[in-house]
Amino acid sequence: MRIETSRTVETDPVEDYAFNDSAASMTPDWYDVDQPLRSAVAHLASCSSKFNWVGVYVLNGSTLELGPYIGAPTEHTRIEVGVGVCGTAVARDEDMNVPDVTATDNYLACSLETKSELVVLIRSQDRRIVGQIDIDSHEHAAFGPEEERLVRDVAEALGERWLEEPAADRG
Ligand code: SME
């Protein structure tokens, strides 16, 4: 399946990683085997007008590296574990749903318009954290149980196909 979106998917700086399509049971219709992360981002961005910035960060050692994203360019292309909402999710080993980012001390502003943020961890088959999906919204408290479920389903589909060694490390 090709990506159909009116919004451009940027990739900076991490390219799509290697994925193992045969490891997964059911392939979602949004999933593009040639560009899994881009297809996930494009799919999520098309799901809700409240999703104003959608991106994937890949965990490389103790650093989150920005992969494909849709939305305003961000200076936060590399985030250390423990820093910001993104790094805190990894440090705490849990997803983060922040209804009001202005009430959060440890927040890295991507855009002044952002009011709420959802970070869902991507776990490989052995349950290691390999990355995360980060979504910002210009609406306050944009992420309810339905949105969480949607994003977790996408994170799970990516995680179960994630190979041990990322393609980017192989050159
Ligand atoms: N707000 C995030 C940084 C990433 S940008 O939103 C794209 C954080 O606090 O970690």
PDB file of N, CA and C and ligand atoms in Angstrom, residues 53 57 74 79 84-86 107-108 110 117 134 136, ligand 1:
ATOM      1  N   TRP A  53       0.898  17.203  15.279  1.00  0.00           N
ATOM      2  CA  TRP A  53       2.279  16.783  15.029  1.00  0.00           C
ATOM      3  C   TRP A  53       2.356  15.299  15.392  1.00  0.00           C
ATOM      4  N   TYR A  57      10.085   8.490  17.373  1.00  0.00           N
ATOM      5  CA  TYR A  57      11.460   8.554  17.854  1.00  0.00           C
ATOM      6  C   TYR A  57      11.958   7.125  18.029  1.00  0.00           C
ATOM      7  N   THR A  74      10.961  20.412  14.194  1.00  0.00           N
ATOM      8  CA  THR A  74      11.289  20.605  15.606  1.00  0.00           C
ATOM      9  C   THR A  74      12.792  20.595  15.800  1.00  0.00           C
ATOM     10  N   ILE A  79      16.755  13.450  21.878  1.00  0.00           N
ATOM     11  CA  ILE A  79      16.317  13.705  23.259  1.00  0.00           C
ATOM     12  C   ILE A  79      16.892  12.612  24.151  1.00  0.00           C
ATOM     13  N   GLY A  84      12.376  15.844  29.040  1.00  0.00           N
ATOM     14  CA  GLY A  84      11.112  16.105  28.349  1.00  0.00           C
ATOM     15  C   GLY A  84      10.088  15.001  28.588  1.00  0.00           C
ATOM     16  N   VAL A  85       8.937  15.183  27.983  1.00  0.00           N
ATOM     17  CA  VAL A  85       7.882  14.169  28.106  1.00  0.00           C
ATOM     18  C   VAL A  85       8.344  12.870  27.435  1.00  0.00           C
ATOM     19  N   CYS A  86       9.008  13.032  26.283  1.00  0.00           N
ATOM     20  CA  CYS A  86       9.461  11.855  25.527  1.00  0.00           C
ATOM     21  C   CYS A  86      10.468  11.031  26.326  1.00  0.00           C
ATOM     22  N   TYR A 107       9.046  19.633  30.148  1.00  0.00           N
ATOM     23  CA  TYR A 107       8.434  19.602  28.825  1.00  0.00           C
ATOM     24  C   TYR A 107       9.314  20.363  27.846  1.00  0.00           C
ATOM     25  N   LEU A 108       9.555  19.771  26.701  1.00  0.00           N
ATOM     26  CA  LEU A 108      10.334  20.430  25.641  1.00  0.00           C
ATOM     27  C   LEU A 108       9.353  20.930  24.596  1.00  0.00           C
ATOM     28  N   CYS A 110       7.780  21.966  21.315  1.00  0.00           N
ATOM     29  CA  CYS A 110       8.002  21.772  19.882  1.00  0.00           C
ATOM     30  C   CYS A 110       7.388  22.960  19.155  1.00  0.00           C
ATOM     31  N   GLU A 117      -0.184  16.382  24.780  1.00  0.00           N
ATOM     32  CA  GLU A 117       0.789  15.488  24.134  1.00  0.00           C
ATOM     33  C   GLU A 117       0.560  14.050  24.587  1.00  0.00           C
ATOM     34  N   ASP A 134       5.091   9.859  19.163  1.00  0.00           N
ATOM     35  CA  ASP A 134       4.816  11.105  19.880  1.00  0.00           C
ATOM     36  C   ASP A 134       3.790  11.902  19.081  1.00  0.00           C
ATOM     37  N   ASP A 136       1.426  15.526  19.221  1.00  0.00           N
ATOM     38  CA  ASP A 136       1.075  16.803  19.855  1.00  0.00           C
ATOM     39  C   ASP A 136      -0.259  17.273  19.303  1.00  0.00           C
TER      40      ASP A 136
HETATM   41  N1  SME B   1       7.382  17.776  23.624  1.00  0.00           N
HETATM   42  C1  SME B   1       8.370  16.708  23.577  1.00  0.00           C
HETATM   43  C2  SME B   1       9.469  17.017  22.598  1.00  0.00           C
HETATM   44  C3  SME B   1       9.196  16.565  21.224  1.00  0.00           C
HETATM   45  S1  SME B   1       8.316  17.674  20.319  1.00  0.00           S
HETATM   46  O1  SME B   1       7.027  17.799  20.917  1.00  0.00           O
HETATM   47  C4  SME B   1       8.143  17.159  18.799  1.00  0.00           C
HETATM   48  C5  SME B   1       8.936  16.483  24.959  1.00  0.00           C
HETATM   49  O2  SME B   1       8.614  17.217  25.895  1.00  0.00           O
HETATM   50  O3  SME B   1       9.705  15.556  25.115  1.00  0.00           O
END
